[in-house]
Short mmCIF file of N, CA, C and O in Angstrom, two decimals:
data_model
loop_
_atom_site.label_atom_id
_atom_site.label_comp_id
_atom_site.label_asym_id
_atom_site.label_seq_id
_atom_site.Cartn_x
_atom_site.Cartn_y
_atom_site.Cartn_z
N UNK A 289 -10.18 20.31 9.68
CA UNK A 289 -9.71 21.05 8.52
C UNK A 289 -10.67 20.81 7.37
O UNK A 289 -11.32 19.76 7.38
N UNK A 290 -10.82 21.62 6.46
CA UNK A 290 -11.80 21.70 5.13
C UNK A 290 -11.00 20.83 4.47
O UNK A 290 -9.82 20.52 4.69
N UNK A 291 -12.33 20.19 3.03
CA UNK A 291 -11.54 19.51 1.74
C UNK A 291 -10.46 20.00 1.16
O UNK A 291 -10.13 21.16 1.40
N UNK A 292 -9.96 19.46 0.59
CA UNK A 292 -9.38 19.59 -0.88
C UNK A 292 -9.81 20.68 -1.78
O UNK A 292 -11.01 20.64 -2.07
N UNK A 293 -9.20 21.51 -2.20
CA UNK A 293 -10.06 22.77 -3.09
C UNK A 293 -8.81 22.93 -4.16
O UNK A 293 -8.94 23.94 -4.84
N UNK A 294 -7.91 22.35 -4.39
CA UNK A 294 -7.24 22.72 -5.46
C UNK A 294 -5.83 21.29 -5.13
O UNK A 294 -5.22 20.94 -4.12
N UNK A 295 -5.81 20.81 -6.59
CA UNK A 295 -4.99 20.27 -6.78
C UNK A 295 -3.90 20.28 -7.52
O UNK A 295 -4.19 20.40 -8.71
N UNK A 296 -2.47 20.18 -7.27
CA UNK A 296 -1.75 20.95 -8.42
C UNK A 296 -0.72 19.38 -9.03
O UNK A 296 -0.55 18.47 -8.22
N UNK A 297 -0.18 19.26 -10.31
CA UNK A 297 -0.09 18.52 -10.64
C UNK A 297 1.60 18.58 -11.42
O UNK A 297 1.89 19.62 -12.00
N UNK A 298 2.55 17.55 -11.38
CA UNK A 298 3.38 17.67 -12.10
C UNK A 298 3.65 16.57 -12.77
O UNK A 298 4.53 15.77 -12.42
N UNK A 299 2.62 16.37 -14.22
CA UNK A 299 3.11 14.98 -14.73
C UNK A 299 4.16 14.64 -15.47
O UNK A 299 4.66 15.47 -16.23
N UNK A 300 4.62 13.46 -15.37
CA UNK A 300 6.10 12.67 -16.18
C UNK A 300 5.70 11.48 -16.08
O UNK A 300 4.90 11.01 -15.28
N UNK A 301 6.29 10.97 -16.97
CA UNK A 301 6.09 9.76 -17.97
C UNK A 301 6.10 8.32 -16.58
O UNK A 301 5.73 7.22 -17.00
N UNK A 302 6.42 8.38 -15.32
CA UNK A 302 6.70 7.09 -14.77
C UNK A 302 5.86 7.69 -13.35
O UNK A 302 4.84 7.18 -12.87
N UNK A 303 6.48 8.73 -12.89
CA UNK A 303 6.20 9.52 -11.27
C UNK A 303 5.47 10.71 -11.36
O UNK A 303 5.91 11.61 -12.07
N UNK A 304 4.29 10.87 -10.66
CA UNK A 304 3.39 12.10 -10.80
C UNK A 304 3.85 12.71 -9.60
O UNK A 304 4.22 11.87 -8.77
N UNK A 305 3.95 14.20 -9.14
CA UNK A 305 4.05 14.36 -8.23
C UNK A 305 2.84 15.56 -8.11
O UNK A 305 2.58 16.40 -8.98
N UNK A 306 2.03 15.35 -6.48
CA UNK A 306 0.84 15.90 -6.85
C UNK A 306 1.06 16.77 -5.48
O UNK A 306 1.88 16.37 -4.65
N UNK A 307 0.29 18.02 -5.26
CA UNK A 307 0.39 19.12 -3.62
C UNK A 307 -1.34 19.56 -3.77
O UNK A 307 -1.67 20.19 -4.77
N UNK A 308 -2.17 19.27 -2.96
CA UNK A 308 -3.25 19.16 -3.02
C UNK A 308 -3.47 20.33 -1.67
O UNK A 308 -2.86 19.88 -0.70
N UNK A 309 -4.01 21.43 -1.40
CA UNK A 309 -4.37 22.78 -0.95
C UNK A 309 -5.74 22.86 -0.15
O UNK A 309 -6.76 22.88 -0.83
N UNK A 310 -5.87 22.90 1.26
CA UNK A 310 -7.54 23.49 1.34
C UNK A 310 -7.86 24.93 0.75
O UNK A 310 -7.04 25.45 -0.01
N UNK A 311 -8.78 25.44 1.00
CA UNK A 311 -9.21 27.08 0.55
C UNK A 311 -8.50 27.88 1.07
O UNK A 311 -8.44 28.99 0.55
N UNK A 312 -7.78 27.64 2.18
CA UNK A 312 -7.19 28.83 3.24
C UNK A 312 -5.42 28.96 2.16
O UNK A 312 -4.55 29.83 2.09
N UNK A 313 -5.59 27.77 1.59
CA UNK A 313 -4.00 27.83 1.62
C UNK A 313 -3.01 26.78 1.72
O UNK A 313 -2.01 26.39 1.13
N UNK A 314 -3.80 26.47 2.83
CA UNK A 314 -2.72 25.20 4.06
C UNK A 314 -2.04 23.96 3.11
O UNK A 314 -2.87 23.36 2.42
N UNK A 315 -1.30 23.72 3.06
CA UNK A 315 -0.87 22.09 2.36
C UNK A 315 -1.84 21.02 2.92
O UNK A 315 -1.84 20.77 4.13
N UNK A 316 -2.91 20.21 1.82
CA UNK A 316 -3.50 19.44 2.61
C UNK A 316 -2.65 17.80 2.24
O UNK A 316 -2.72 16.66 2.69
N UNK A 317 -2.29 18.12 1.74
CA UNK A 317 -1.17 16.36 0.84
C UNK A 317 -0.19 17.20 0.13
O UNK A 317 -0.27 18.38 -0.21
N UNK A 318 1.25 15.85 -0.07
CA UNK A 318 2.35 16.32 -0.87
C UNK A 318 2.40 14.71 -1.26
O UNK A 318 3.27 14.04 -0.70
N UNK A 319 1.71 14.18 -2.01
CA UNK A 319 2.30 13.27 -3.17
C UNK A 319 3.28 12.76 -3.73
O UNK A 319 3.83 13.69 -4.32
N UNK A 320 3.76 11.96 -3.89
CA UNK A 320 4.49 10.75 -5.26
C UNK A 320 3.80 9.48 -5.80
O UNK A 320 3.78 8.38 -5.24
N UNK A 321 3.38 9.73 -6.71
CA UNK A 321 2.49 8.65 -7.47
C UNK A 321 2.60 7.87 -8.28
O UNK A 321 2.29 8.58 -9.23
N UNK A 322 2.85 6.67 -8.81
CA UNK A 322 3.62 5.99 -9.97
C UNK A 322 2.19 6.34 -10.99
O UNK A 322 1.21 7.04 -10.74
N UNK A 323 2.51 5.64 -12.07
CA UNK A 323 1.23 5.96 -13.50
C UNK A 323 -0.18 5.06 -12.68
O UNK A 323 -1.27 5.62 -12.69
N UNK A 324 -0.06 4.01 -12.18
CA UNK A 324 -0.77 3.08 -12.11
C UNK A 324 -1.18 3.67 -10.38
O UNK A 324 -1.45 2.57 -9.89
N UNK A 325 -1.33 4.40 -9.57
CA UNK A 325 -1.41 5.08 -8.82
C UNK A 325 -2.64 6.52 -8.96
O UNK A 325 -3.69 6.79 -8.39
N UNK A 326 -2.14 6.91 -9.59
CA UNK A 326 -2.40 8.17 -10.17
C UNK A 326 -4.06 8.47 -10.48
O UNK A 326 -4.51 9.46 -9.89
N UNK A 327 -4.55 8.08 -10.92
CA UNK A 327 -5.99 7.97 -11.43
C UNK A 327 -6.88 7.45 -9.95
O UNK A 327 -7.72 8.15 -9.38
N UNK A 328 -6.56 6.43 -9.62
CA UNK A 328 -7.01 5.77 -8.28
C UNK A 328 -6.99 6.53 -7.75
O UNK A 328 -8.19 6.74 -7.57
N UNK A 329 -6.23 7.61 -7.00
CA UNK A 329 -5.48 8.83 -6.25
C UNK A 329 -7.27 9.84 -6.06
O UNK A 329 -8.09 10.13 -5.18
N UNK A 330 -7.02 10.03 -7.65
CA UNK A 330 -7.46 11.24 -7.59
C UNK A 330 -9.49 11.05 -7.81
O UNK A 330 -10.43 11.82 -7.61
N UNK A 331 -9.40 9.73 -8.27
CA UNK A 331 -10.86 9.53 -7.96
C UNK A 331 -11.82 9.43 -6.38
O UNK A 331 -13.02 9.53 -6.11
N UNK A 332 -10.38 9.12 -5.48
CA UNK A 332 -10.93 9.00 -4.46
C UNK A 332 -11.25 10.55 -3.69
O UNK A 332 -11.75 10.79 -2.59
N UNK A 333 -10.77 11.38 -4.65
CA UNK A 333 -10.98 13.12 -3.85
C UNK A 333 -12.28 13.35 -3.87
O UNK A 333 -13.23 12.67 -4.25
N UNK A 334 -12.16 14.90 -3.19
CA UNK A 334 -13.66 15.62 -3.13
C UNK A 334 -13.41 16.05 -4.68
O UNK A 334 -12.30 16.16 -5.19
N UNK A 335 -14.59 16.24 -5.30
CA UNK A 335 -14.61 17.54 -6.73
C UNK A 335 -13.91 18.63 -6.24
O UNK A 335 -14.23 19.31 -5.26
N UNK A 336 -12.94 18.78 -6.94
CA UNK A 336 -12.06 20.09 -6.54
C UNK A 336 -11.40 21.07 -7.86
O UNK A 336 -11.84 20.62 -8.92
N UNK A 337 -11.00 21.59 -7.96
CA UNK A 337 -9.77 22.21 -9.36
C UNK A 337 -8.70 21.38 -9.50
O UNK A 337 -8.01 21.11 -8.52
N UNK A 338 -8.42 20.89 -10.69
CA UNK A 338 -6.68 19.96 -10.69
C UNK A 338 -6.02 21.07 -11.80
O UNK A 338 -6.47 21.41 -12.90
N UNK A 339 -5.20 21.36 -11.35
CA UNK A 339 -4.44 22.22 -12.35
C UNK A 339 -2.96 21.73 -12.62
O UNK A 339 -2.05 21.62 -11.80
N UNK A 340 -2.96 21.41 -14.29
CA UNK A 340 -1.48 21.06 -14.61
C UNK A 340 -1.00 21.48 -15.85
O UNK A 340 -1.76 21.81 -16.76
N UNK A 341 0.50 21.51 -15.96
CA UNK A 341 0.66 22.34 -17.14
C UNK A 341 0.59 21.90 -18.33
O UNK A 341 0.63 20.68 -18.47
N UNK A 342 0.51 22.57 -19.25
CA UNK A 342 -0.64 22.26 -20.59
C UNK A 342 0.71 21.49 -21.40
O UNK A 342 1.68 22.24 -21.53
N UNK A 343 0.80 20.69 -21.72
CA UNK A 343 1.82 19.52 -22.41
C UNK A 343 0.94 18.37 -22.80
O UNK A 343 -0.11 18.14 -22.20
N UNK A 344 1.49 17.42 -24.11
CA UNK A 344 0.90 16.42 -24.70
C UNK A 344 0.06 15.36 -23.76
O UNK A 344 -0.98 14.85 -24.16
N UNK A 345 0.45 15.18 -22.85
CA UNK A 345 -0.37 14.41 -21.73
C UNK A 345 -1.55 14.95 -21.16
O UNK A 345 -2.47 14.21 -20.79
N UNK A 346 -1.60 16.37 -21.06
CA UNK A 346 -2.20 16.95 -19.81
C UNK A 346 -3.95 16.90 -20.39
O UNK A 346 -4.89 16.75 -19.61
N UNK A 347 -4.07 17.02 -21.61
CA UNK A 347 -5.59 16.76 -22.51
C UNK A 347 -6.12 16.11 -22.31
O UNK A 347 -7.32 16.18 -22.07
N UNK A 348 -5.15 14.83 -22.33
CA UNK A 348 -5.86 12.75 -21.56
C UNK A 348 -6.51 12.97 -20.46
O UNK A 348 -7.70 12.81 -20.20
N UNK A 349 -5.54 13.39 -19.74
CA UNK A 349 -5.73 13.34 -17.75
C UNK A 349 -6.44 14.01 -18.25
O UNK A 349 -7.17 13.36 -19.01
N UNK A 350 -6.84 15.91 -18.24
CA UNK A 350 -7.77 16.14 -18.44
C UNK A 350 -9.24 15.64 -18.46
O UNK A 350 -10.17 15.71 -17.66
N UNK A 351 -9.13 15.22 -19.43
CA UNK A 351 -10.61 14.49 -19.69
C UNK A 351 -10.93 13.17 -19.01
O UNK A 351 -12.11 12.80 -19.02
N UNK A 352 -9.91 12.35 -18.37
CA UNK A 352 -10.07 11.66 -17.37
C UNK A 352 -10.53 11.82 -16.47
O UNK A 352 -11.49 11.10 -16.20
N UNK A 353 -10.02 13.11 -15.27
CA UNK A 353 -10.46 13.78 -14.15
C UNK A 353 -12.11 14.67 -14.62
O UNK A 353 -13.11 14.69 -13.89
N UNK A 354 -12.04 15.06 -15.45
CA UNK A 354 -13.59 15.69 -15.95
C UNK A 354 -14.54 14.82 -16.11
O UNK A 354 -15.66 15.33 -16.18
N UNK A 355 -14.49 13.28 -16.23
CA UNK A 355 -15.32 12.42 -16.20
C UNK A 355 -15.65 11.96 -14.55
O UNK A 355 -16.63 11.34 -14.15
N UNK A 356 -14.42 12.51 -13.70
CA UNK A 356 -14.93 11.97 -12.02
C UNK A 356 -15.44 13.44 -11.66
O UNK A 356 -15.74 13.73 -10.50
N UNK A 357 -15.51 14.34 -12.68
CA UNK A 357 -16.38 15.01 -11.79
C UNK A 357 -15.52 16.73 -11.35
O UNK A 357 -16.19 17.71 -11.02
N UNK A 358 -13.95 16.73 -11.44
CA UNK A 358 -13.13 17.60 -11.21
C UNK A 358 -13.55 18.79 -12.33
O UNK A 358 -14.60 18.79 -12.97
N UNK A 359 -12.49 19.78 -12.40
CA UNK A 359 -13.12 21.21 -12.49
C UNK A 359 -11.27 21.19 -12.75
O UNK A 359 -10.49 21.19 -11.79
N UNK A 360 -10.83 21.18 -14.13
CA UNK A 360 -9.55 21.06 -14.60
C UNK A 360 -8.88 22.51 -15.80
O UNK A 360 -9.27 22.71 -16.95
N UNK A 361 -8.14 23.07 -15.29
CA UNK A 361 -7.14 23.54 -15.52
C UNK A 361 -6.00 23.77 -16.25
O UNK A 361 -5.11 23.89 -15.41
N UNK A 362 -5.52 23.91 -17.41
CA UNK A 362 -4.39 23.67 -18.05
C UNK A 362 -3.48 24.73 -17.86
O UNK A 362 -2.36 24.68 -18.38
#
């Protein structure tokens, strides 16, 4: 099966829950992530799209994931 090509994101304050997609579509992961989880997670991916919805948090992560290299979304 192909990488990772899109990651989708639902953050909250304790539990991330993340559904990570190849190109075709397919479910490639379905996630639950605590805070301290989360970052580790997603550094270990291919460069892909993370897309999450645009709320007071999502700017941080943002620019977190844009420093490993991701291709981010609000």
């Amino acid at each position: 099966m192909s990488e990772v090509t899109i990651i989708g994101v639902d953050l909250a304050k304790r539990v991330f829950q993340l559904h990570g997609a190849h190109q075709d579509g397919s479910v490639a992961f379905r996630k639950k992530l605590s805070r301290g989880q989360f970052l580790a997670f997603v550094a270990q991916q291919p460069k892909c799209l993370i897309a999450m919805e645009a709320c007071a948090t999502a700017h941080g992560w943002g620019r977190e994931f844009e420093k490993l290299g991701h291709d981010v979304r609000l």
